Amino acid sequence: SLMDGKIDIENDKIRIQPIYEVSGDANLTTGSIDFTGDIVIHGSVESGVTIKATGSITIDGNVEACNLEAGKDIILRSGMVGGNKAHVRTKGNLYAKFIEYTHVEADGFIEADSAMNSTIISYDKVIFAAGHASVIGGAIYGCAGIEANNFGNESEVKTEVNVGIHKKIRQRIFQLQNLIEEDQILVDKINSGIRQYDEISKEKGLNAASDEKRVALLRARIARQAEISKNSQELEWLNSIVERSQGATVKVERDVYPNVEVRINDAKVLNRHKQSKVEFIEQHGKVVMLSLPD
């Protein structure tokens, strides 16, 4: 090998992915990092720093009020306390020891030991599976379902738990459908204009290929078709999320406390009494609570 990096197998081919490795902390002195490949930080990430990677991000130490953005997985071995200023965005999965006062969004699933006063959005499943795994305060959304040992606490802090189709997804699907339809109408009009140029040129015995107006129409068509393709791919992805969300539930392995609001699609219920070992499901447009087997 002529380079250092991480060995991956993609489409039955061995690839060496570049890695940016920081032996200590990432702070304002070292500066922000924007790297094509994977980033590994063996220390902590201090407030005010932005870390961007086209690949994965792995941080061994504590993470403060910073911004993280990854094209693949993010692994926070010691968790994150974001001070209501931190943003985390990943196109892959997120693994964390704990998440506190942070806005998190992941295309894949999220797995952590606990969450406190954070906004957490996963377009797959969210699992808090450690011994005392809890979700306390804030709002959490898991498209394909959420599992945790505990929701809320004895202080009855307001905690929002949402599964199913997120309203942002519905809004974006509607928007994309309209954009695709409008662009397709425009492409049809452009095609009609090109045909007219070709017919007129043929009647006059001219070569329409070099006509400036016809060339401009061709370029406009290419641009609109590119937009249709891009928006269609996003729409396909969002529809896969909708499909994944079918039958999503909220599973409580130990306790759910009062003032925990559970929403499944458009139905919601506010839990008013401490319950143990239950699962919230949607039934006939309402959120229903069922007991889990011991």
PDB file of C-alpha atoms in Angstrom:
ATOM      1  CA  SER A   1       0.000   0.000   0.000  1.00  0.00           C
ATOM      2  CA  LEU A   2       1.201   3.516  -0.840  1.00  0.00           C
ATOM      3  CA  MET A   3      -0.972   5.246   1.782  1.00  0.00           C
ATOM      4  CA  ASP A   4      -2.115   4.906   5.378  1.00  0.00           C
ATOM      5  CA  GLY A   5      -5.789   4.515   6.107  1.00  0.00           C
ATOM      6  CA  LYS A   6      -8.706   2.273   6.937  1.00  0.00           C
ATOM      7  CA  ILE A   7      -9.389  -0.784   4.800  1.00  0.00           C
ATOM      8  CA  ASP A   8     -12.989  -1.057   3.570  1.00  0.00           C
ATOM      9  CA  ILE A   9     -14.624  -3.512   1.203  1.00  0.00           C
ATOM     10  CA  GLU A  10     -17.086  -1.863  -1.182  1.00  0.00           C
ATOM     11  CA  ASN A  11     -18.744  -3.723  -4.087  1.00  0.00           C
ATOM     12  CA  ASP A  12     -16.291  -6.619  -3.571  1.00  0.00           C
ATOM     13  CA  LYS A  13     -13.351  -4.231  -3.987  1.00  0.00           C
ATOM     14  CA  ILE A  14     -10.786  -3.387  -1.321  1.00  0.00           C
ATOM     15  CA  ARG A  15     -10.443   0.351  -0.755  1.00  0.00           C
ATOM     16  CA  ILE A  16      -8.141   2.239   1.606  1.00  0.00           C
ATOM     17  CA  GLN A  17      -9.987   5.188   3.071  1.00  0.00           C
ATOM     18  CA  PRO A  18      -7.885   8.190   4.178  1.00  0.00           C
ATOM     19  CA  ILE A  19      -7.931   8.977   7.902  1.00  0.00           C
ATOM     20  CA  TYR A  20      -7.258  12.272   9.676  1.00  0.00           C
ATOM     21  CA  GLU A  21      -6.085  11.419  13.193  1.00  0.00           C
ATOM     22  CA  VAL A  22      -5.726  13.825  16.132  1.00  0.00           C
ATOM     23  CA  SER A  23      -3.744  12.441  19.071  1.00  0.00           C
ATOM     24  CA  GLY A  24      -4.992  15.037  21.584  1.00  0.00           C
ATOM     25  CA  ASP A  25      -7.877  17.495  21.861  1.00  0.00           C
ATOM     26  CA  ALA A  26      -9.539  19.466  19.072  1.00  0.00           C
ATOM     27  CA  ASN A  27     -10.021  23.068  20.214  1.00  0.00           C
ATOM     28  CA  LEU A  28      -9.923  26.646  18.949  1.00  0.00           C
ATOM     29  CA  THR A  29      -6.127  26.502  18.937  1.00  0.00           C
ATOM     30  CA  THR A  30      -5.974  23.473  16.639  1.00  0.00           C
ATOM     31  CA  GLY A  31      -8.906  24.881  14.633  1.00  0.00           C
ATOM     32  CA  SER A  32     -11.862  23.270  12.881  1.00  0.00           C
ATOM     33  CA  ILE A  33     -11.417  20.210  10.665  1.00  0.00           C
ATOM     34  CA  ASP A  34     -12.944  19.590   7.216  1.00  0.00           C
ATOM     35  CA  PHE A  35     -11.632  16.327   5.758  1.00  0.00           C
ATOM     36  CA  THR A  36     -12.385  14.021   2.841  1.00  0.00           C
ATOM     37  CA  GLY A  37     -12.331  10.669   4.611  1.00  0.00           C
ATOM     38  CA  ASP A  38     -12.597   9.495   8.224  1.00  0.00           C
ATOM     39  CA  ILE A  39     -11.656  11.553  11.286  1.00  0.00           C
ATOM     40  CA  VAL A  40     -10.444  10.042  14.574  1.00  0.00           C
ATOM     41  CA  ILE A  41      -9.918  12.302  17.597  1.00  0.00           C
ATOM     42  CA  HIS A  42      -8.354  10.573  20.608  1.00  0.00           C
ATOM     43  CA  GLY A  43      -8.962  13.497  22.936  1.00  0.00           C
ATOM     44  CA  SER A  44     -11.948  15.786  23.504  1.00  0.00           C
ATOM     45  CA  VAL A  45     -13.630  18.343  21.239  1.00  0.00           C
ATOM     46  CA  GLU A  46     -14.047  21.719  22.899  1.00  0.00           C
ATOM     47  CA  SER A  47     -16.720  24.380  22.341  1.00  0.00           C
ATOM     48  CA  GLY A  48     -16.720  26.410  19.140  1.00  0.00           C
ATOM     49  CA  VAL A  49     -15.062  23.790  16.929  1.00  0.00           C
ATOM     50  CA  THR A  50     -16.595  22.368  13.733  1.00  0.00           C
ATOM     51  CA  ILE A  51     -15.663  18.856  12.607  1.00  0.00           C
ATOM     52  CA  LYS A  52     -16.710  17.736   9.100  1.00  0.00           C
ATOM     53  CA  ALA A  53     -15.916  14.435   7.410  1.00  0.00           C
ATOM     54  CA  THR A  54     -17.148  12.776   4.230  1.00  0.00           C
ATOM     55  CA  GLY A  55     -16.563   9.498   6.074  1.00  0.00           C
ATOM     56  CA  SER A  56     -16.986   8.662   9.757  1.00  0.00           C
ATOM     57  CA  ILE A  57     -16.123  10.645  12.895  1.00  0.00           C
ATOM     58  CA  THR A  58     -14.853   8.904  16.030  1.00  0.00           C
ATOM     59  CA  ILE A  59     -14.194  10.876  19.220  1.00  0.00           C
ATOM     60  CA  ASP A  60     -12.755   9.181  22.301  1.00  0.00           C
ATOM     61  CA  GLY A  61     -13.082  12.090  24.740  1.00  0.00           C
ATOM     62  CA  ASN A  62     -15.888  14.397  25.817  1.00  0.00           C
ATOM     63  CA  VAL A  63     -17.633  16.586  23.240  1.00  0.00           C
ATOM     64  CA  GLU A  64     -18.769  20.106  24.126  1.00  0.00           C
ATOM     65  CA  ALA A  65     -20.790  22.781  22.258  1.00  0.00           C
ATOM     66  CA  CYS A  66     -19.438  22.096  18.776  1.00  0.00           C
ATOM     67  CA  ASN A  67     -20.770  21.088  15.350  1.00  0.00           C
ATOM     68  CA  LEU A  68     -20.247  17.615  13.903  1.00  0.00           C
ATOM     69  CA  GLU A  69     -21.153  16.576  10.367  1.00  0.00           C
ATOM     70  CA  ALA A  70     -20.373  13.189   8.821  1.00  0.00           C
ATOM     71  CA  GLY A  71     -21.159  11.316   5.610  1.00  0.00           C
ATOM     72  CA  LYS A  72     -21.015   8.040   7.524  1.00  0.00           C
ATOM     73  CA  ASP A  73     -21.243   6.973  11.180  1.00  0.00           C
ATOM     74  CA  ILE A  74     -20.467   9.150  14.201  1.00  0.00           C
ATOM     75  CA  ILE A  75     -19.113   7.434  17.330  1.00  0.00           C
ATOM     76  CA  LEU A  76     -18.934   9.411  20.583  1.00  0.00           C
ATOM     77  CA  ARG A  77     -17.260   7.124  23.078  1.00  0.00           C
ATOM     78  CA  SER A  78     -17.610   9.547  26.017  1.00  0.00           C
ATOM     79  CA  GLY A  79     -20.790  11.363  25.053  1.00  0.00           C
ATOM     80  CA  MET A  80     -21.718  14.969  24.404  1.00  0.00           C
ATOM     81  CA  VAL A  81     -22.842  17.949  26.493  1.00  0.00           C
ATOM     82  CA  GLY A  82     -23.788  20.584  23.939  1.00  0.00           C
ATOM     83  CA  GLY A  83     -24.998  23.471  26.091  1.00  0.00           C
ATOM     84  CA  ASN A  84     -27.982  23.957  23.725  1.00  0.00           C
ATOM     85  CA  LYS A  85     -25.532  25.158  21.058  1.00  0.00           C
ATOM     86  CA  ALA A  86     -24.277  21.908  19.549  1.00  0.00           C
ATOM     87  CA  HIS A  87     -25.496  20.357  16.294  1.00  0.00           C
ATOM     88  CA  VAL A  88     -24.747  16.844  15.084  1.00  0.00           C
ATOM     89  CA  ARG A  89     -25.695  15.659  11.588  1.00  0.00           C
ATOM     90  CA  THR A  90     -24.818  12.287  10.085  1.00  0.00           C
ATOM     91  CA  LYS A  91     -25.877  10.420   6.958  1.00  0.00           C
ATOM     92  CA  GLY A  92     -25.017   7.204   8.780  1.00  0.00           C
ATOM     93  CA  ASN A  93     -25.677   5.908  12.292  1.00  0.00           C
ATOM     94  CA  LEU A  94     -24.861   7.555  15.617  1.00  0.00           C
ATOM     95  CA  TYR A  95     -23.432   5.801  18.673  1.00  0.00           C
ATOM     96  CA  ALA A  96     -22.958   7.762  21.892  1.00  0.00           C
ATOM     97  CA  LYS A  97     -22.408   7.178  25.601  1.00  0.00           C
ATOM     98  CA  PHE A  98     -24.810  10.027  26.381  1.00  0.00           C
ATOM     99  CA  ILE A  99     -26.381  13.043  24.646  1.00  0.00           C
ATOM    100  CA  GLU A 100     -27.201  16.189  26.617  1.00  0.00           C
ATOM    101  CA  TYR A 101     -28.433  19.628  25.483  1.00  0.00           C
ATOM    102  CA  THR A 102     -27.687  18.841  21.832  1.00  0.00           C
ATOM    103  CA  HIS A 103     -29.543  18.819  18.504  1.00  0.00           C
ATOM    104  CA  VAL A 104     -28.917  15.491  16.726  1.00  0.00           C
ATOM    105  CA  GLU A 105     -30.121  14.296  13.325  1.00  0.00           C
ATOM    106  CA  ALA A 106     -29.195  10.948  11.742  1.00  0.00           C
ATOM    107  CA  ASP A 107     -30.308   9.273   8.521  1.00  0.00           C
ATOM    108  CA  GLY A 108     -29.590   5.921  10.165  1.00  0.00           C
ATOM    109  CA  PHE A 109     -30.298   4.632  13.659  1.00  0.00           C
ATOM    110  CA  ILE A 110     -29.199   6.179  16.954  1.00  0.00           C
ATOM    111  CA  GLU A 111     -27.934   4.119  19.871  1.00  0.00           C
ATOM    112  CA  ALA A 112     -26.973   5.685  23.210  1.00  0.00           C
ATOM    113  CA  ASP A 113     -27.046   5.048  26.937  1.00  0.00           C
ATOM    114  CA  SER A 114     -29.054   8.158  27.785  1.00  0.00           C
ATOM    115  CA  ALA A 115     -30.379  11.503  26.534  1.00  0.00           C
ATOM    116  CA  MET A 116     -31.249  14.662  28.451  1.00  0.00           C
ATOM    117  CA  ASN A 117     -32.939  17.866  27.228  1.00  0.00           C
ATOM    118  CA  SER A 118     -31.956  17.243  23.618  1.00  0.00           C
ATOM    119  CA  THR A 119     -33.668  17.203  20.241  1.00  0.00           C
ATOM    120  CA  ILE A 120     -32.926  13.849  18.662  1.00  0.00           C
ATOM    121  CA  ILE A 121     -34.137  12.852  15.184  1.00  0.00           C
ATOM    122  CA  SER A 122     -33.491   9.474  13.554  1.00  0.00           C
ATOM    123  CA  TYR A 123     -34.908   8.385  10.218  1.00  0.00           C
ATOM    124  CA  ASP A 124     -34.576   4.823  11.458  1.00  0.00           C
ATOM    125  CA  LYS A 125     -34.756   3.443  15.012  1.00  0.00           C
ATOM    126  CA  VAL A 126     -33.596   4.912  18.347  1.00  0.00           C
ATOM    127  CA  ILE A 127     -32.390   2.580  21.096  1.00  0.00           C
ATOM    128  CA  PHE A 128     -31.341   3.408  24.659  1.00  0.00           C
ATOM    129  CA  ALA A 129     -30.369  -0.018  25.892  1.00  0.00           C
ATOM    130  CA  ALA A 130     -27.904   0.362  28.783  1.00  0.00           C
ATOM    131  CA  GLY A 131     -28.794  -0.720  32.317  1.00  0.00           C
ATOM    132  CA  HIS A 132     -30.216   2.655  33.363  1.00  0.00           C
ATOM    133  CA  ALA A 133     -30.831   4.001  29.866  1.00  0.00           C
ATOM    134  CA  SER A 134     -33.174   6.992  30.080  1.00  0.00           C
ATOM    135  CA  VAL A 135     -34.671   9.744  27.967  1.00  0.00           C
ATOM    136  CA  ILE A 136     -35.280  12.802  30.143  1.00  0.00           C
ATOM    137  CA  GLY A 137     -36.634  16.081  28.777  1.00  0.00           C
ATOM    138  CA  GLY A 138     -36.441  17.402  25.236  1.00  0.00           C
ATOM    139  CA  ALA A 139     -37.944  15.771  22.154  1.00  0.00           C
ATOM    140  CA  ILE A 140     -36.949  12.520  20.514  1.00  0.00           C
ATOM    141  CA  TYR A 141     -38.092  11.125  17.166  1.00  0.00           C
ATOM    142  CA  GLY A 142     -37.461   7.657  15.779  1.00  0.00           C
ATOM    143  CA  CYS A 143     -39.129   6.926  12.470  1.00  0.00           C
ATOM    144  CA  ALA A 144     -39.026   3.127  12.863  1.00  0.00           C
ATOM    145  CA  GLY A 145     -39.573   3.096  16.655  1.00  0.00           C
ATOM    146  CA  ILE A 146     -37.957   3.920  19.978  1.00  0.00           C
ATOM    147  CA  GLU A 147     -36.839   1.619  22.781  1.00  0.00           C
ATOM    148  CA  ALA A 148     -35.569   2.717  26.200  1.00  0.00           C
ATOM    149  CA  ASN A 149     -35.531   1.516  29.767  1.00  0.00           C
ATOM    150  CA  ASN A 150     -36.957   4.778  31.140  1.00  0.00           C
ATOM    151  CA  PHE A 151     -38.772   7.833  29.791  1.00  0.00           C
ATOM    152  CA  GLY A 152     -38.981  10.951  31.989  1.00  0.00           C
ATOM    153  CA  ASN A 153     -38.152  11.012  35.710  1.00  0.00           C
ATOM    154  CA  GLU A 154     -39.592  11.532  39.184  1.00  0.00           C
ATOM    155  CA  SER A 155     -39.572  15.319  38.665  1.00  0.00           C
ATOM    156  CA  GLU A 156     -42.079  14.818  35.830  1.00  0.00           C
ATOM    157  CA  VAL A 157     -40.030  16.892  33.385  1.00  0.00           C
ATOM    158  CA  LYS A 158     -41.820  17.313  30.030  1.00  0.00           C
ATOM    159  CA  THR A 159     -40.514  14.720  27.574  1.00  0.00           C
ATOM    160  CA  GLU A 160     -41.759  14.293  24.002  1.00  0.00           C
ATOM    161  CA  VAL A 161     -41.435  10.895  22.331  1.00  0.00           C
ATOM    162  CA  ASN A 162     -42.397  10.616  18.648  1.00  0.00           C
ATOM    163  CA  VAL A 163     -42.407   7.707  16.208  1.00  0.00           C
ATOM    164  CA  GLY A 164     -43.855   7.142  12.753  1.00  0.00           C
ATOM    165  CA  ILE A 165     -43.870   9.753  10.011  1.00  0.00           C
ATOM    166  CA  HIS A 166     -42.258  13.022  11.089  1.00  0.00           C
ATOM    167  CA  LYS A 167     -44.148  16.136   9.927  1.00  0.00           C
ATOM    168  CA  LYS A 168     -40.966  17.426   8.241  1.00  0.00           C
ATOM    169  CA  ILE A 169     -41.004  14.335   6.016  1.00  0.00           C
ATOM    170  CA  ARG A 170     -44.619  14.844   4.974  1.00  0.00           C
ATOM    171  CA  GLN A 171     -43.975  18.485   4.167  1.00  0.00           C
ATOM    172  CA  ARG A 172     -40.878  17.644   2.126  1.00  0.00           C
ATOM    173  CA  ILE A 173     -42.640  14.828   0.213  1.00  0.00           C
ATOM    174  CA  PHE A 174     -45.445  17.218  -0.740  1.00  0.00           C
ATOM    175  CA  GLN A 175     -42.910  19.864  -1.778  1.00  0.00           C
ATOM    176  CA  LEU A 176     -40.876  17.411  -3.889  1.00  0.00           C
ATOM    177  CA  GLN A 177     -43.954  16.041  -5.631  1.00  0.00           C
ATOM    178  CA  ASN A 178     -44.921  19.586  -6.647  1.00  0.00           C
ATOM    179  CA  LEU A 179     -41.394  20.446  -7.793  1.00  0.00           C
ATOM    180  CA  ILE A 180     -41.130  17.289  -9.908  1.00  0.00           C
ATOM    181  CA  GLU A 181     -44.547  17.908 -11.465  1.00  0.00           C
ATOM    182  CA  GLU A 182     -43.710  21.559 -12.273  1.00  0.00           C
ATOM    183  CA  ASP A 183     -40.331  20.632 -13.773  1.00  0.00           C
ATOM    184  CA  GLN A 184     -41.893  17.854 -15.862  1.00  0.00           C
ATOM    185  CA  ILE A 185     -44.476  20.292 -17.267  1.00  0.00           C
ATOM    186  CA  LEU A 186     -41.617  22.648 -18.136  1.00  0.00           C
ATOM    187  CA  VAL A 187     -39.640  19.831 -19.809  1.00  0.00           C
ATOM    188  CA  ASP A 188     -42.694  18.925 -21.890  1.00  0.00           C
ATOM    189  CA  LYS A 189     -43.022  22.562 -23.026  1.00  0.00           C
ATOM    190  CA  ILE A 190     -39.307  22.692 -23.878  1.00  0.00           C
ATOM    191  CA  ASN A 191     -39.595  19.471 -25.900  1.00  0.00           C
ATOM    192  CA  SER A 192     -42.505  20.981 -27.786  1.00  0.00           C
ATOM    193  CA  GLY A 193     -40.444  24.094 -28.540  1.00  0.00           C
ATOM    194  CA  ILE A 194     -37.510  21.999 -29.781  1.00  0.00           C
ATOM    195  CA  ARG A 195     -39.807  20.028 -32.091  1.00  0.00           C
ATOM    196  CA  GLN A 196     -41.169  23.272 -33.524  1.00  0.00           C
ATOM    197  CA  TYR A 197     -37.638  24.512 -34.268  1.00  0.00           C
ATOM    198  CA  ASP A 198     -36.814  21.205 -35.936  1.00  0.00           C
ATOM    199  CA  GLU A 199     -39.968  21.243 -38.080  1.00  0.00           C
ATOM    200  CA  ILE A 200     -39.466  24.857 -39.209  1.00  0.00           C
ATOM    201  CA  SER A 201     -35.791  24.236 -39.968  1.00  0.00           C
ATOM    202  CA  LYS A 202     -36.644  21.118 -41.951  1.00  0.00           C
ATOM    203  CA  GLU A 203     -39.187  23.031 -44.052  1.00  0.00           C
ATOM    204  CA  LYS A 204     -36.606  25.750 -44.775  1.00  0.00           C
ATOM    205  CA  GLY A 205     -33.804  23.255 -45.355  1.00  0.00           C
ATOM    206  CA  LEU A 206     -31.751  24.667 -42.498  1.00  0.00           C
ATOM    207  CA  ASN A 207     -29.542  22.982 -39.892  1.00  0.00           C
ATOM    208  CA  ALA A 208     -31.312  23.554 -36.553  1.00  0.00           C
ATOM    209  CA  ALA A 209     -28.503  22.050 -34.468  1.00  0.00           C
ATOM    210  CA  SER A 210     -26.559  25.311 -34.303  1.00  0.00           C
ATOM    211  CA  ASP A 211     -29.538  27.585 -33.692  1.00  0.00           C
ATOM    212  CA  GLU A 212     -28.807  29.587 -30.506  1.00  0.00           C
ATOM    213  CA  LYS A 213     -32.381  29.489 -29.239  1.00  0.00           C
ATOM    214  CA  ARG A 214     -32.584  25.733 -29.797  1.00  0.00           C
ATOM    215  CA  VAL A 215     -29.254  25.235 -27.973  1.00  0.00           C
ATOM    216  CA  ALA A 216     -30.597  27.340 -25.066  1.00  0.00           C
ATOM    217  CA  LEU A 217     -33.694  25.132 -24.911  1.00  0.00           C
ATOM    218  CA  LEU A 218     -31.530  22.010 -24.837  1.00  0.00           C
ATOM    219  CA  ARG A 219     -29.500  23.397 -21.966  1.00  0.00           C
ATOM    220  CA  ALA A 220     -32.670  24.345 -20.086  1.00  0.00           C
ATOM    221  CA  ARG A 221     -34.022  20.834 -20.609  1.00  0.00           C
ATOM    222  CA  ILE A 222     -30.831  19.239 -19.278  1.00  0.00           C
ATOM    223  CA  ALA A 223     -30.969  21.464 -16.189  1.00  0.00           C
ATOM    224  CA  ARG A 224     -34.637  20.636 -15.483  1.00  0.00           C
ATOM    225  CA  GLN A 225     -34.066  16.903 -16.062  1.00  0.00           C
ATOM    226  CA  ALA A 226     -31.151  17.008 -13.612  1.00  0.00           C
ATOM    227  CA  GLU A 227     -33.439  18.624 -11.018  1.00  0.00           C
ATOM    228  CA  ILE A 228     -36.112  15.991 -11.644  1.00  0.00           C
ATOM    229  CA  SER A 229     -33.546  13.225 -11.173  1.00  0.00           C
ATOM    230  CA  LYS A 230     -32.167  14.753  -7.955  1.00  0.00           C
ATOM    231  CA  ASN A 231     -35.614  15.387  -6.467  1.00  0.00           C
ATOM    232  CA  SER A 232     -36.850  11.937  -7.518  1.00  0.00           C
ATOM    233  CA  GLN A 233     -33.953  10.301  -5.667  1.00  0.00           C
ATOM    234  CA  GLU A 234     -34.745  12.272  -2.514  1.00  0.00           C
ATOM    235  CA  LEU A 235     -38.449  11.455  -2.867  1.00  0.00           C
ATOM    236  CA  GLU A 236     -37.612   7.752  -3.201  1.00  0.00           C
ATOM    237  CA  TRP A 237     -35.524   7.958  -0.009  1.00  0.00           C
ATOM    238  CA  LEU A 238     -38.298   9.739   1.905  1.00  0.00           C
ATOM    239  CA  ASN A 239     -40.864   7.198   0.721  1.00  0.00           C
ATOM    240  CA  SER A 240     -38.568   4.452   2.047  1.00  0.00           C
ATOM    241  CA  ILE A 241     -38.669   6.220   5.430  1.00  0.00           C
ATOM    242  CA  VAL A 242     -42.463   6.284   5.296  1.00  0.00           C
ATOM    243  CA  GLU A 243     -42.446   2.556   4.550  1.00  0.00           C
ATOM    244  CA  ARG A 244     -39.998   1.944   7.412  1.00  0.00           C
ATOM    245  CA  SER A 245     -42.260   3.820   9.799  1.00  0.00           C
ATOM    246  CA  GLN A 246     -45.172   1.428   9.368  1.00  0.00           C
ATOM    247  CA  GLY A 247     -46.022  -0.212  12.686  1.00  0.00           C
ATOM    248  CA  ALA A 248     -43.540   1.896  14.681  1.00  0.00           C
ATOM    249  CA  THR A 249     -43.997   1.686  18.461  1.00  0.00           C
ATOM    250  CA  VAL A 250     -42.520   3.083  21.684  1.00  0.00           C
ATOM    251  CA  LYS A 251     -41.229   0.349  23.985  1.00  0.00           C
ATOM    252  CA  VAL A 252     -40.557   0.988  27.699  1.00  0.00           C
ATOM    253  CA  GLU A 253     -38.518  -1.762  29.344  1.00  0.00           C
ATOM    254  CA  ARG A 254     -38.762  -0.251  32.861  1.00  0.00           C
ATOM    255  CA  ASP A 255     -40.647   2.972  33.719  1.00  0.00           C
ATOM    256  CA  VAL A 256     -42.432   5.808  31.944  1.00  0.00           C
ATOM    257  CA  TYR A 257     -43.192   8.776  34.195  1.00  0.00           C
ATOM    258  CA  PRO A 258     -45.977  11.383  34.172  1.00  0.00           C
ATOM    259  CA  ASN A 259     -45.707  14.290  31.690  1.00  0.00           C
ATOM    260  CA  VAL A 260     -44.222  12.104  28.973  1.00  0.00           C
ATOM    261  CA  GLU A 261     -46.076  12.746  25.703  1.00  0.00           C
ATOM    262  CA  VAL A 262     -46.090   9.885  23.211  1.00  0.00           C
ATOM    263  CA  ARG A 263     -46.977  10.629  19.597  1.00  0.00           C
ATOM    264  CA  ILE A 264     -47.393   7.993  16.903  1.00  0.00           C
ATOM    265  CA  ASN A 265     -47.982   9.611  13.508  1.00  0.00           C
ATOM    266  CA  ASP A 266     -50.857  12.069  14.124  1.00  0.00           C
ATOM    267  CA  ALA A 267     -52.128  10.467  17.334  1.00  0.00           C
ATOM    268  CA  LYS A 268     -50.756  11.359  20.756  1.00  0.00           C
ATOM    269  CA  VAL A 269     -51.300  10.709  24.454  1.00  0.00           C
ATOM    270  CA  LEU A 270     -49.957  12.378  27.594  1.00  0.00           C
ATOM    271  CA  ASN A 271     -48.931   9.864  30.217  1.00  0.00           C
ATOM    272  CA  ARG A 272     -50.392  10.958  33.586  1.00  0.00           C
ATOM    273  CA  HIS A 273     -49.325   8.082  35.853  1.00  0.00           C
ATOM    274  CA  LYS A 274     -46.112   6.145  36.286  1.00  0.00           C
ATOM    275  CA  GLN A 275     -46.261   2.938  34.250  1.00  0.00           C
ATOM    276  CA  SER A 276     -43.854   0.024  34.021  1.00  0.00           C
ATOM    277  CA  LYS A 277     -42.942  -2.348  31.177  1.00  0.00           C
ATOM    278  CA  VAL A 278     -45.357  -1.066  28.564  1.00  0.00           C
ATOM    279  CA  GLU A 279     -45.467  -0.517  24.817  1.00  0.00           C
ATOM    280  CA  PHE A 280     -47.306   2.314  23.080  1.00  0.00           C
ATOM    281  CA  ILE A 281     -48.872   1.402  19.740  1.00  0.00           C
ATOM    282  CA  GLU A 282     -51.260   3.093  17.313  1.00  0.00           C
ATOM    283  CA  GLN A 283     -54.665   1.482  17.076  1.00  0.00           C
ATOM    284  CA  HIS A 284     -57.612   2.934  15.137  1.00  0.00           C
ATOM    285  CA  GLY A 285     -56.036   6.393  15.080  1.00  0.00           C
ATOM    286  CA  LYS A 286     -55.308   6.453  18.818  1.00  0.00           C
ATOM    287  CA  VAL A 287     -52.254   5.742  20.955  1.00  0.00           C
ATOM    288  CA  VAL A 288     -52.875   2.647  23.072  1.00  0.00           C
ATOM    289  CA  MET A 289     -50.700   1.345  25.923  1.00  0.00           C
ATOM    290  CA  LEU A 290     -50.114  -2.402  26.246  1.00  0.00           C
ATOM    291  CA  SER A 291     -48.303  -4.337  28.964  1.00  0.00           C
ATOM    292  CA  LEU A 292     -45.067  -6.059  28.023  1.00  0.00           C
ATOM    293  CA  PRO A 293     -44.533  -9.653  29.102  1.00  0.00           C
ATOM    294  CA  ASP A 294     -42.210 -10.173  32.087  1.00  0.00           C
TER     295      ASP A 294
END
